[in-house]
Coordinates of C-alpha atoms in Angstrom, one line a residue:
M1155 CA 14.0 33.1 56.2
L1156 CA 15.3 33.9 59.7
C1157 CA 17.2 36.8 60.3
A1158 CA 20.9 36.4 61.0
T1159 CA 21.1 39.2 63.9
H1160 CA 17.7 38.2 65.4
P1161 CA 17.0 34.7 65.4
A1162 CA 13.4 35.3 66.5
V1163 CA 12.5 37.7 63.6
F1164 CA 11.1 36.0 60.3
L1165 CA 12.0 38.0 57.5
I1166 CA 9.0 38.2 54.9
D1167 CA 10.3 40.8 52.3
K1168 CA 12.4 43.7 52.6
Y1169 CA 9.8 45.8 54.3
S1170 CA 7.8 43.3 56.4
Y1171 CA 8.7 41.3 59.5
K1172 CA 7.2 38.7 61.5
L1173 CA 8.1 37.8 65.0
F1174 CA 8.6 34.1 65.4
I1175 CA 8.9 32.6 68.9
P1176 CA 10.9 29.3 68.9
D1177 CA 9.9 26.8 71.9
F1178 CA 13.1 26.7 73.4
L1179 CA 13.1 30.6 74.3
T1180 CA 12.1 31.4 78.0
P1181 CA 9.8 34.3 78.7
E1182 CA 12.7 36.4 80.1
S1183 CA 14.8 35.9 76.9
L1184 CA 11.7 36.7 74.7
L1185 CA 11.0 39.9 76.4
K1186 CA 14.7 41.0 75.9
R1187 CA 14.9 40.0 72.3
S1188 CA 11.6 41.7 71.6
L1189 CA 12.5 44.9 73.2
R1190 CA 15.9 44.8 71.4
T1191 CA 13.9 44.3 67.8
S1192 CA 11.4 47.0 68.3
I1193 CA 14.3 49.6 68.8
H1194 CA 16.0 48.1 65.9
L1195 CA 12.8 48.6 63.7
I1196 CA 12.2 52.0 65.0
M1197 CA 15.8 53.1 64.0
D1198 CA 15.3 51.5 60.4
M1199 CA 12.3 53.5 59.9
N1200 CA 14.0 56.7 60.6
N1201 CA 16.6 55.8 57.9
P1202 CA 16.8 58.4 55.2
D1203 CA 18.3 55.9 52.6
L1204 CA 15.5 53.6 53.1
E1205 CA 12.9 56.1 52.5
S1206 CA 14.7 57.3 49.2
F1207 CA 14.6 53.7 47.9
R1208 CA 10.9 53.4 48.8
Q1209 CA 10.1 56.4 46.8
K1210 CA 12.1 55.4 43.6
W1211 CA 10.4 52.1 43.9
Q1212 CA 6.8 53.8 43.7
D1213 CA 7.9 56.3 40.9
E1214 CA 9.2 53.2 39.0
V1215 CA 5.9 51.4 39.3
N1216 CA 3.9 54.6 38.0
A1217 CA 6.2 55.0 35.2
R1218 CA 5.7 51.4 33.9
S1219 CA 1.9 51.3 34.2
K1220 CA 1.8 54.7 32.4
S1221 CA 4.2 53.5 29.5
H1222 CA 2.4 50.0 29.2
A1223 CA -1.2 51.5 28.8
P1224 CA -1.2 52.9 25.2
R1225 CA 1.3 50.3 23.6
Y1226 CA -1.3 47.5 22.1
R1227 CA -4.5 48.6 20.7
G1228 CA -6.9 46.0 19.5
H1229 CA -9.6 46.0 16.9
E1230 CA -12.0 45.7 19.5
A1231 CA -13.7 48.4 21.5
Q1232 CA -11.5 49.9 24.2
A1233 CA -12.2 48.7 27.7
Q1234 CA -12.7 50.9 30.8
P1235 CA -9.6 52.3 32.6
E1236 CA -8.3 50.0 35.0
K1237 CA -7.2 50.9 38.5
V1238 CA -3.6 49.9 39.2
V1239 CA -3.0 48.5 42.8
V1240 CA 0.3 49.2 44.6
S1241 CA 1.6 48.7 48.1
K1242 CA 2.5 52.0 49.3
P1243 CA 4.2 52.0 52.7
V1244 CA 3.2 54.7 55.3
N1245 CA 6.0 56.4 57.3
A1246 CA 3.8 56.5 60.4
L1247 CA 3.3 52.7 60.6
P1248 CA 5.5 49.9 60.5
P1249 CA 5.9 47.6 57.4
S1250 CA 3.8 45.0 58.8
E1251 CA 0.8 47.3 58.9
V1252 CA 1.2 48.8 55.1
H1253 CA -2.1 49.7 53.6
E1254 CA -2.9 48.7 49.7
Q1255 CA -3.9 52.0 47.9
E1256 CA -5.7 52.5 44.7
V1257 CA -3.9 54.6 42.2
E1258 CA -5.9 56.2 39.4
P1259 CA -3.9 56.3 35.9
S1260 CA -3.3 59.7 34.4
P1261 CA -6.2 61.5 32.9
G1262 CA -4.5 61.9 29.4
I1263 CA -3.8 58.3 29.0
S1264 CA -6.5 55.6 28.7
A1265 CA -5.9 51.8 29.7
Q1266 CA -6.5 49.4 26.9
A1267 CA -8.1 46.0 26.9
N1268 CA -5.4 43.6 25.8
H1269 CA -7.0 40.3 26.1
D1270 CA -6.9 39.7 22.2
L1271 CA -3.2 39.9 21.9
E1272 CA -2.7 36.0 21.8
D1273 CA -5.0 35.8 19.0
K1274 CA -3.4 38.8 17.0
D1275 CA 0.1 37.3 17.5
D1276 CA -1.2 33.8 16.1
A1277 CA -2.8 35.6 13.1
R1278 CA 0.4 37.6 12.4
R1279 CA 2.5 34.3 12.3
L1280 CA 0.2 32.7 10.0
G1281 CA 0.1 35.6 7.8
I1282 CA -3.4 36.1 7.5
D1283 CA -6.0 38.8 8.4
G1284 CA -8.4 38.3 11.3
S1285 CA -8.3 36.3 14.5
R1286 CA -9.2 32.9 15.7
D1287 CA -12.8 31.6 16.0
V1288 CA -14.0 32.9 19.3
P1289 CA -16.7 30.7 20.8
G1290 CA -20.0 32.6 21.8
D1291 CA -21.7 35.3 20.1
Q1292 CA -18.6 35.9 17.8
A1293 CA -18.3 32.5 16.5
A1294 CA -20.1 31.7 13.0
E1295 CA -23.3 29.7 13.0
E1296 CA -22.9 25.9 13.0
P1297 CA -23.8 24.2 9.3
K1298 CA -26.9 22.4 9.6
S1299 CA -27.2 20.4 6.3
A1300 CA -24.5 18.0 4.5
L1301 CA -23.9 20.6 1.8
E1302 CA -23.3 23.4 4.4
Y1303 CA -20.8 21.1 6.0
Y1304 CA -19.1 20.4 2.5
E1305 CA -19.0 24.0 1.6
K1306 CA -17.5 25.0 4.9
A1307 CA -14.8 22.2 4.4
T1308 CA -13.7 23.4 0.9
E1309 CA -13.6 26.8 2.5
R1310 CA -11.2 25.7 5.2
E1311 CA -9.1 23.6 2.7
N1312 CA -8.6 26.7 0.6
Q1313 CA -7.5 28.8 3.6
G1314 CA -5.0 25.9 4.3
K1315 CA -6.7 24.6 7.5
L1316 CA -6.5 20.9 6.3
G1317 CA -7.4 19.4 9.8
D1318 CA -10.5 21.4 10.1
S1319 CA -11.4 20.7 6.5
V1320 CA -11.1 16.9 7.2
D1321 CA -13.4 17.0 10.4
L1322 CA -15.9 18.9 8.4
Y1323 CA -15.8 16.4 5.2
R1324 CA -16.4 13.6 7.8
K1325 CA -19.4 15.3 9.1
A1326 CA -20.8 16.0 5.6
F1327 CA -20.5 12.4 4.4
R1328 CA -22.1 11.1 7.7
L1329 CA -25.1 13.1 6.9
D1330 CA -25.2 12.3 3.2
A1331 CA -23.0 9.7 1.4
N1332 CA -23.6 11.6 -2.0
V1333 CA -23.0 15.0 -0.9
H1334 CA -20.3 15.4 -3.4
H1335 CA -22.6 14.9 -6.2
V1336 CA -25.1 17.6 -4.7
Y1337 CA -22.0 19.9 -4.3
K1338 CA -20.9 19.3 -8.0
E1339 CA -24.5 19.9 -9.3
K1340 CA -24.4 23.3 -7.3
H1341 CA -21.1 24.6 -8.1
F1342 CA -20.0 22.9 -11.3
S1343 CA -23.2 22.6 -13.4
P1344 CA -23.1 23.6 -17.0
S1345 CA -24.8 27.0 -16.4
T1346 CA -22.1 27.7 -13.7
N1347 CA -19.2 26.7 -15.7
K1348 CA -20.2 29.3 -18.4
S1349 CA -19.5 32.1 -15.9
K1350 CA -16.0 31.1 -14.3
P1351 CA -13.7 33.7 -12.7
T1352 CA -10.8 34.8 -14.8
N1353 CA -8.6 34.0 -12.2
P1354 CA -9.9 31.4 -9.6
N1355 CA -6.4 31.0 -8.0
P1356 CA -4.6 34.5 -7.4
S1357 CA -0.9 34.8 -7.6
D1358 CA -0.5 35.6 -4.0
A1359 CA -2.3 32.2 -3.0
P1360 CA -0.2 29.5 -1.2
V1361 CA 1.0 27.0 -3.4
T1362 CA -0.2 24.2 -1.1
V1363 CA -3.7 25.5 -1.2
P1364 CA -5.6 23.3 -3.8
N1365 CA -7.7 25.1 -6.6
T1366 CA -11.5 24.9 -6.1
A1367 CA -11.7 23.5 -9.7
H1368 CA -10.1 20.3 -8.4
H1369 CA -13.3 19.3 -6.8
S1370 CA -15.0 18.7 -10.1
L1371 CA -15.3 15.1 -10.5
A1372 CA -15.8 15.3 -14.1
G1373 CA -13.0 14.8 -16.8
P1374 CA -11.6 17.5 -19.2
S1375 CA -14.5 18.5 -21.6
A1376 CA -14.3 17.8 -25.3
T1377 CA -14.1 21.5 -26.1
S1378 CA -11.0 21.7 -23.9
I1379 CA -9.4 18.6 -25.5
S1380 CA -10.0 19.9 -29.2
Q1381 CA -8.8 23.3 -28.5
L1382 CA -5.6 21.7 -27.2
I1383 CA -5.3 19.6 -30.1
S1384 CA -5.9 22.5 -32.6
A1385 CA -3.1 24.6 -30.8
C1386 CA -0.8 22.1 -31.8
S1387 CA -1.5 22.1 -35.5
T1388 CA 1.2 24.8 -36.3
S1389 CA 3.8 23.1 -34.0
S1390 CA 7.1 21.6 -35.5
I1391 CA 9.3 19.1 -34.2
P1392 CA 12.0 20.6 -31.9
A1393 CA 15.6 19.9 -32.0
L1394 CA 17.7 18.9 -28.9
P1395 CA 19.1 21.8 -27.1
P1396 CA 22.9 22.1 -27.4
P1397 CA 25.0 19.8 -25.2
T1398 CA 26.9 22.8 -23.7
E1399 CA 26.7 26.4 -23.7
G1400 CA 28.1 28.0 -27.0
S1401 CA 27.9 24.7 -29.1
Q1402 CA 25.6 23.9 -31.9
S1403 CA 22.4 21.9 -31.3
P1404 CA 22.7 18.3 -32.8
P1405 CA 21.0 17.7 -36.1
C1406 CA 17.1 16.4 -36.3
P1407 CA 16.5 15.1 -39.6
I1408 CA 13.1 14.1 -38.9
A1409 CA 12.1 17.7 -38.2
N1410 CA 12.7 18.5 -42.1
I1411 CA 10.7 15.6 -43.4
P1412 CA 7.5 16.8 -45.3
S1413 CA 4.3 15.9 -43.7
E1414 CA 3.5 13.2 -46.3
I1415 CA 6.5 11.2 -45.7
L1416 CA 6.0 11.5 -42.1
V1417 CA 2.4 10.2 -42.1
Q1418 CA 3.5 7.2 -44.0
I1419 CA 6.1 6.4 -41.4
L1420 CA 3.7 6.8 -38.6
R1421 CA 1.3 4.5 -40.7
D1422 CA 3.9 1.7 -40.9
S1423 CA 4.7 2.0 -37.3
A1424 CA 0.8 1.7 -36.4
I1425 CA 0.6 -1.6 -38.6
I1426 CA 3.6 -3.1 -36.5
D1427 CA 2.1 -2.1 -32.9
V1428 CA -0.7 0.2 -32.5
A1429 CA 0.0 0.7 -28.9
S1430 CA 3.6 2.3 -29.8
F1431 CA 2.2 4.4 -32.3
A1432 CA -0.2 6.0 -29.7
R1433 CA 2.4 6.4 -27.5
L1434 CA 4.2 8.6 -30.1
S1435 CA 1.9 11.4 -29.0
L1436 CA 4.1 11.6 -25.9
V1437 CA 7.1 12.9 -27.8
C1438 CA 6.3 16.4 -29.3
K1439 CA 3.2 18.4 -30.1
R1440 CA 3.6 17.9 -33.8
L1441 CA 3.6 14.0 -33.2
A1442 CA 0.6 14.4 -31.0
Y1443 CA -1.4 16.4 -33.6
L1444 CA -0.8 13.7 -36.3
V1445 CA -1.7 11.0 -33.9
A1446 CA -5.1 12.5 -32.9
T1447 CA -6.1 13.9 -36.2
E1448 CA -4.6 11.8 -38.9
D1449 CA -7.8 9.6 -39.7
R1450 CA -6.0 8.1 -42.7
I1451 CA -3.9 6.3 -40.4
W1452 CA -6.7 5.1 -38.2
D1453 CA -8.6 4.0 -41.4
R1454 CA -5.9 1.7 -42.3
I1455 CA -5.6 0.1 -38.9
C1456 CA -9.6 -0.3 -38.7
H1457 CA -9.6 -2.2 -42.0
G1458 CA -6.4 -4.1 -41.7
R1459 CA -6.1 -7.8 -40.5
E1460 CA -3.3 -6.9 -37.8
F1461 CA -5.4 -5.2 -35.2
G1462 CA -8.8 -4.1 -37.2
F1463 CA -12.2 -5.5 -37.9
A1464 CA -11.1 -7.3 -41.1
A1465 CA -9.6 -10.1 -38.7
M1466 CA -13.1 -10.3 -36.8
H1467 CA -15.3 -13.2 -37.7
Y1468 CA -19.2 -12.8 -37.5
R1469 CA -19.7 -16.4 -39.0
W1470 CA -18.0 -19.7 -38.1
T1471 CA -14.7 -20.2 -40.2
C1472 CA -13.9 -23.7 -38.9
T1473 CA -15.0 -26.8 -37.0
V1474 CA -14.2 -27.2 -33.3
T1475 CA -11.5 -29.3 -34.2
W1476 CA -9.9 -26.7 -36.5
K1477 CA -11.2 -28.6 -39.5
E1478 CA -12.4 -26.3 -42.5
L1479 CA -16.1 -26.1 -43.0
P1480 CA -17.7 -27.7 -46.3
T1481 CA -19.3 -25.1 -48.6
S1482 CA -22.8 -26.4 -47.9
S1483 CA -22.6 -26.0 -44.2
G1484 CA -23.0 -22.3 -43.9
D1485 CA -23.6 -20.8 -40.3
S1486 CA -25.5 -23.0 -38.3
S1487 CA -27.4 -22.0 -35.2
F1488 CA -25.9 -23.2 -31.9
G1489 CA -26.8 -23.0 -28.3
P1490 CA -29.6 -24.4 -26.0
N1491 CA -32.4 -22.3 -27.9
G1492 CA -31.5 -23.6 -31.5
P1493 CA -30.4 -26.9 -33.2
L1494 CA -26.8 -27.9 -33.4
D1495 CA -25.3 -29.2 -36.8
I1496 CA -23.3 -31.9 -35.7
S1497 CA -22.2 -33.0 -39.0
T1498 CA -20.0 -29.6 -39.3
L1499 CA -18.2 -30.9 -36.2
T1500 CA -17.3 -34.4 -37.1
L1501 CA -17.1 -34.0 -40.8
E1502 CA -13.6 -35.4 -42.0
H1503 CA -13.7 -34.7 -45.7
T1504 CA -13.3 -31.1 -46.1
V1505 CA -12.9 -28.8 -49.1
P1506 CA -9.3 -27.7 -49.6
S1507 CA -8.5 -24.2 -48.6
S1508 CA -7.1 -23.4 -51.8
T1509 CA -10.6 -23.7 -53.6
I1510 CA -12.2 -21.3 -51.2
P1511 CA -12.0 -17.7 -52.2
Q1512 CA -10.7 -15.1 -49.8
P1513 CA -12.7 -12.0 -50.4
T1514 CA -11.4 -8.7 -49.8
P1515 CA -13.0 -7.2 -46.7
P1516 CA -15.8 -4.5 -47.5
R1517 CA -15.3 -0.9 -46.4
I1518 CA -16.7 -0.1 -43.0
S1519 CA -18.8 3.1 -43.1
L1520 CA -19.0 5.4 -40.1
S1521 CA -21.9 5.9 -38.0
P1522 CA -23.2 8.3 -35.2
A1523 CA -22.0 5.9 -32.6
Y1524 CA -18.4 5.8 -34.3
P1525 CA -17.9 9.4 -35.9
S1526 CA -14.3 8.5 -36.7
Y1527 CA -12.0 5.6 -37.2
K1528 CA -10.0 6.3 -34.2
S1529 CA -13.3 6.2 -32.1
M1530 CA -14.3 3.0 -33.9
L1531 CA -11.1 1.3 -32.9
H1532 CA -11.2 2.6 -29.4
K1533 CA -14.9 1.8 -28.6
R1534 CA -16.3 -0.9 -31.0
P1535 CA -16.0 -4.5 -29.4
R1536 CA -13.2 -6.6 -31.1
I1537 CA -11.1 -9.5 -30.1
R1538 CA -7.2 -8.9 -29.3
F1539 CA -4.7 -11.3 -30.7
N1540 CA -1.5 -10.0 -29.1
G1541 CA -2.2 -11.4 -25.7
C1542 CA -4.5 -13.9 -23.7
Y1543 CA -7.6 -13.5 -21.6
I1544 CA -7.3 -14.8 -18.1
S1545 CA -9.9 -15.8 -15.4
T1546 CA -8.5 -16.1 -11.7
V1547 CA -11.0 -17.9 -9.6
N1548 CA -10.9 -17.8 -5.8
Y1549 CA -13.4 -19.5 -3.3
H1550 CA -13.6 -21.2 0.0
R1551 CA -15.3 -24.5 0.9
P1552 CA -15.2 -26.4 4.2
G1553 CA -13.2 -29.7 4.6
A1554 CA -13.7 -33.0 6.0
Y1555 CA -15.9 -32.9 9.0
S1556 CA -15.0 -35.4 12.1
S1557 CA -17.3 -35.9 14.9
S1558 CA -14.5 -35.9 17.3
S1559 CA -13.3 -32.6 16.4
S1560 CA -14.8 -29.3 17.4
T1561 CA -16.0 -26.6 14.9
F1562 CA -12.9 -24.4 15.8
T1563 CA -10.5 -27.0 14.4
S1564 CA -12.6 -28.0 11.1
P1565 CA -10.4 -27.3 7.9
V1566 CA -11.2 -24.9 5.4
H1567 CA -10.0 -25.3 1.7
I1568 CA -8.9 -22.2 -0.3
V1569 CA -9.3 -23.2 -3.8
T1570 CA -7.6 -21.3 -6.5
Y1571 CA -7.7 -22.2 -10.4
Y1572 CA -7.4 -20.1 -13.6
R1573 CA -9.3 -20.2 -17.1
Y1574 CA -7.3 -19.2 -20.2
L1575 CA -8.5 -18.1 -23.6
R1576 CA -6.3 -17.4 -26.5
F1577 CA -7.8 -16.3 -29.9
F1578 CA -6.3 -16.5 -33.3
R1579 CA -7.2 -14.7 -36.5
D1580 CA -8.2 -17.7 -38.3
G1581 CA -11.2 -18.0 -36.0
T1582 CA -9.8 -20.8 -33.7
C1583 CA -9.1 -20.5 -30.1
I1584 CA -7.7 -22.5 -27.2
S1585 CA -9.4 -22.9 -23.9
L1586 CA -7.5 -24.3 -20.7
L1587 CA -8.4 -24.8 -17.2
S1588 CA -5.5 -25.3 -14.9
T1589 CA -4.3 -24.7 -11.4
V1590 CA -0.8 -23.4 -12.8
E1591 CA 0.0 -19.7 -12.5
P1592 CA -0.1 -17.6 -15.5
V1593 CA 3.7 -16.8 -15.6
D1594 CA 4.0 -20.6 -16.3
V1595 CA 1.2 -20.9 -18.8
V1596 CA 0.9 -17.9 -21.2
H1597 CA 4.2 -18.6 -23.2
H1598 CA 3.2 -22.3 -23.9
L1599 CA -0.5 -21.4 -24.9
T1600 CA 0.1 -22.1 -28.7
K1601 CA -1.4 -24.4 -31.2
E1602 CA 1.9 -26.5 -31.3
N1603 CA 1.4 -27.6 -27.8
T1604 CA -2.2 -28.7 -28.0
H1605 CA -1.4 -32.1 -29.0
R1606 CA -2.3 -35.1 -26.9
H1607 CA 0.8 -36.7 -26.6
H1608 CA 1.7 -35.2 -23.1
S1609 CA 2.2 -37.7 -20.5
R1610 CA 1.1 -37.4 -16.9
E1611 CA 4.7 -38.1 -15.9
S1612 CA 6.1 -35.4 -18.4
M1613 CA 8.3 -32.8 -16.6
L1614 CA 8.3 -30.6 -19.7
P1615 CA 7.2 -26.9 -19.4
S1616 CA 4.7 -27.5 -22.0
A1617 CA 2.9 -30.2 -20.2
V1618 CA 0.6 -27.7 -18.7
M1619 CA -1.1 -27.9 -22.0
R1620 CA -2.3 -31.5 -21.4
Q1621 CA -5.8 -30.5 -20.5
S1622 CA -6.2 -27.8 -23.3
L1623 CA -9.2 -27.9 -25.5
R1624 CA -9.4 -26.7 -29.2
G1625 CA -12.3 -24.5 -30.2
R1626 CA -13.6 -21.9 -32.4
W1627 CA -15.1 -18.4 -31.9
K1628 CA -17.1 -15.6 -33.6
L1629 CA -18.7 -12.4 -32.9
S1630 CA -22.4 -11.4 -32.6
G1631 CA -23.7 -8.7 -35.1
S1632 CA -22.1 -8.0 -38.5
L1633 CA -18.9 -6.3 -39.9
E1634 CA -21.2 -3.3 -40.9
P1635 CA -22.4 -1.4 -37.7
H1636 CA -25.6 -0.6 -38.7
P1637 CA -28.8 -0.1 -36.4
A1638 CA -30.1 -3.5 -37.2
V1639 CA -27.2 -5.0 -35.4
I1640 CA -28.0 -3.4 -31.8
G1641 CA -30.6 -5.5 -30.4
A1642 CA -33.2 -5.5 -33.3
S1643 CA -35.3 -8.6 -33.7
G1644 CA -36.1 -10.4 -37.0
D1645 CA -33.1 -9.4 -39.0
G1646 CA -30.9 -12.5 -38.2
Y1647 CA -28.4 -10.5 -36.1
L1648 CA -27.6 -10.8 -32.6
P1649 CA -26.7 -7.8 -30.4
E1650 CA -23.4 -6.7 -31.0
G1651 CA -20.8 -6.9 -28.3
Q1652 CA -20.7 -10.7 -27.6
V1653 CA -18.6 -13.4 -28.3
H1654 CA -19.6 -17.2 -28.8
I1655 CA -17.2 -19.8 -28.2
E1656 CA -17.6 -23.8 -28.9
T1657 CA -14.7 -26.0 -27.5
E1658 CA -14.0 -29.7 -27.1
G1659 CA -15.3 -31.6 -24.3
V1660 CA -13.5 -33.8 -21.7
D1661 CA -15.1 -36.8 -23.7
P1662 CA -15.4 -36.7 -27.6
K1663 CA -19.2 -37.0 -27.4
Y1664 CA -19.4 -33.6 -25.6
R1665 CA -19.2 -30.0 -26.7
Y1666 CA -18.8 -26.9 -24.4
I1667 CA -20.7 -23.6 -25.5
M1668 CA -19.5 -20.2 -24.0
H1669 CA -21.4 -16.8 -24.2
L1670 CA -19.2 -13.9 -23.2
G1671 CA -19.9 -10.1 -23.1
F1672 CA -17.5 -7.4 -23.7
L1673 CA -16.8 -4.7 -21.0
S1674 CA -14.2 -2.3 -19.9
A1675 CA -12.0 -2.8 -17.0
G1676 CA -10.7 0.4 -16.2
R1677 CA -12.8 3.6 -15.2
E1678 CA -10.2 6.2 -16.2
I1679 CA -11.3 8.5 -19.1
G1680 CA -9.7 7.6 -22.3
G1681 CA -8.6 4.3 -21.1
T1682 CA -8.5 0.9 -22.6
K1683 CA -12.1 -0.2 -23.7
N1684 CA -13.5 -3.7 -24.2
N1685 CA -10.6 -5.5 -22.3
K1686 CA -13.0 -7.6 -20.2
L1687 CA -15.0 -10.6 -20.9
V1688 CA -18.0 -11.4 -18.6
W1689 CA -20.1 -14.6 -18.4
R1690 CA -23.4 -14.8 -20.2
G1691 CA -23.9 -18.3 -20.2
F1692 CA -21.9 -21.8 -20.0
W1693 CA -23.5 -25.0 -21.4
S1694 CA -22.7 -28.7 -22.1
H1695 CA -24.1 -30.4 -25.1
N1696 CA -24.1 -34.3 -25.4
Q1697 CA -24.1 -35.0 -29.2
L1698 CA -25.4 -38.8 -28.8
T1699 CA -28.3 -38.0 -26.7
D1700 CA -28.9 -34.3 -27.7
D1701 CA -29.2 -33.2 -24.0
W1702 CA -28.2 -29.8 -22.7
A1703 CA -26.8 -29.0 -19.2
S1704 CA -25.9 -25.6 -17.9
F1705 CA -22.9 -25.0 -15.8
T1706 CA -23.4 -22.9 -12.6
L1707 CA -21.1 -19.7 -12.6
R1708 CA -21.1 -19.2 -9.0
N1709 CA -17.5 -19.0 -8.5
D1710 CA -16.3 -18.0 -11.8
R1711 CA -15.0 -14.7 -12.6
A1712 CA -14.5 -12.5 -15.6
F1713 CA -11.7 -12.7 -18.1
F1714 CA -9.2 -9.9 -18.3
W1715 CA -6.9 -9.2 -21.4
S1716 CA -3.1 -9.3 -20.6
R1717 CA -0.7 -8.6 -23.3
V1718 CA 2.2 -11.2 -24.0
R1719 CA 5.1 -9.9 -25.7
S1720 CA 6.2 -13.3 -26.9
Y1721 CA 3.3 -13.5 -29.1
G1722 CA 4.2 -10.6 -31.1
M1723 CA 1.1 -9.5 -33.4
G1724 CA -0.7 -12.7 -32.3
G1725 CA -1.2 -15.8 -34.3

C-alpha cells in the first residue's frame, strides 16, 4: 500500500519499505522526496519503542517454537531436530536488508515429527486403535487369490468398513464365482465347527458389525433344532400379563388343562386344517413342543382322508367321464407304451356304488426315508385338495408380415394363457385351458359347473367353465412306501412321485393323457414340499384308429399349487 505521508514510498510490512517512482514525478521532486524519506527512515531506526517491539516479537517466536515441540509424540520414531527460521532485523542495516538467520532449538527439548497427527485424529474419532493404511512399505500385501480377497472382505466387514468390504467382495467374485463355497469349506467345515470359540461376538463389538457365523450358507443343524425342542418340554402355557400395575392377571383356562385333553384338542384342530395346527407352534413353547413331538396327531393326519394318504389313489377308481368302474375292469395300463382298455371309458352299465365294499385303509409303516409320520406328511408326494394347480404360459410369436412394411414395424404377439387342474378325493379331476385370469376362474372350478349347457353368449361368471374337461387321476407306486416302489423293475410298480391323468378330448373320440412329476417350489429350509407339478409327457389318443400323438411342451410351464379358501377341505 502507498504511504500516506510519503506518496513515493510503497509499504510492504511494518519493517520493510520500497521506493515507488510514479511517472508524473520530475527528477527534481524525486530527489527532494528521496532525501526526505531517507531522513525519516534513519529517525525511525533510532526509535527505542520500535526496538523494544522487535525484541518482544523475537522472544514470542522463540517461546512458541519451544512450547509446541514436545506436545505431540507419535508412535513412529522421532525425527531429527528441525531448524526454525525467523527474520531477525539488524540495527545497523535498514529494514529492506534484513537477513534470515537460522535459530537452533534449545538443547533440552527435541523437536518431534508430527506428520501422523491427521491419521491419529481419524483413528481417535473412529474409536479404534491403529492408523490408516499407509501406502508404500507400511501397507499390507495385496491379496492374490479369490479366497484371500474374500477373507480380507469379511475382516473389513467385521471392522465396520463396509465400503472396502464391498469392493473386496467384487474382486473375489470376479476371480472365482464359487469363492463363497470355498470359504465355507475352509472356515465352516464340520471339523472346524467342533472347535468354535465360546464368544465369537464380544460384548464390546458394535451392534452393526455382523457375526462371522452369518457367512455360513447352511441352515440350522438338526442337533440344534432337537436341543431347542427338548428345552421346551418342561415349559407351560404362560398367562397374559396384568393389564395395569397392581392388578391381577387375566385367567388362562387352557394353561390348567391336562396334557391328554390338550393333545385331543390339537388333534381335532389338525383334522380341520393342518396348516392352522402347524401355526399353533408360534403361540408359546408348550404348544410348539406338542406340535413338533406329538406323533399321535401326525399319525392321525397321515392315515386320515382329510389330508393324509388314505385319500391317495394308486389305482383307477372311475372312468374318464366319472362313471364307476366295473368289477372286471381292474386297473388297465395306459399311455403310449401300453394298451388302453377303451371299454372302461365308454361303458354305460356300471355297478352301483352300494355293492362295492369300502375297505378300511391299511396302516402305513414307517421307513428309513420317513422315520416319523410328521416327516412322511411333509416329504412324501401327495395330492392337495384344498386348492388348485395353476400353470401360467407366456411366449412371443411374430405377427403377420407384409412385404410393404419394414422389419422395425412388424407386429409381435404376446400370448398368455392358463392351465388349471383341480383334484377330488374320489379320484376325479377337472382340467381347463383358458385365457381368463385365475381370480375369475378358481371359484367356479367345481363339478357343478362342468356341464355342457354354457352358451357362447352367456355372460354368467361360471361361463369360463365352458371348455372344462372331466378326467381321472392316480399316483404311481403304492400306499405302502416299500423299496420296491422306488424305481425297481419287474414288480408292477412305477417310481413313486408321479401323477397320471386322463381327461376327455375336444372330440369324443379323443383322450388326453398327462404325466406329471412332483417337485418343491421353494428353496427355504422347512418350506412346503411337493407343491409343484412338472411335465413328464402329454399325449393324445384316437380311440377309433388307436393312433397316438405327442404334444410339444416347448411353451408349457409347471403347475404351482395355490390354496383357495372357498374350497374348504376340498371335494
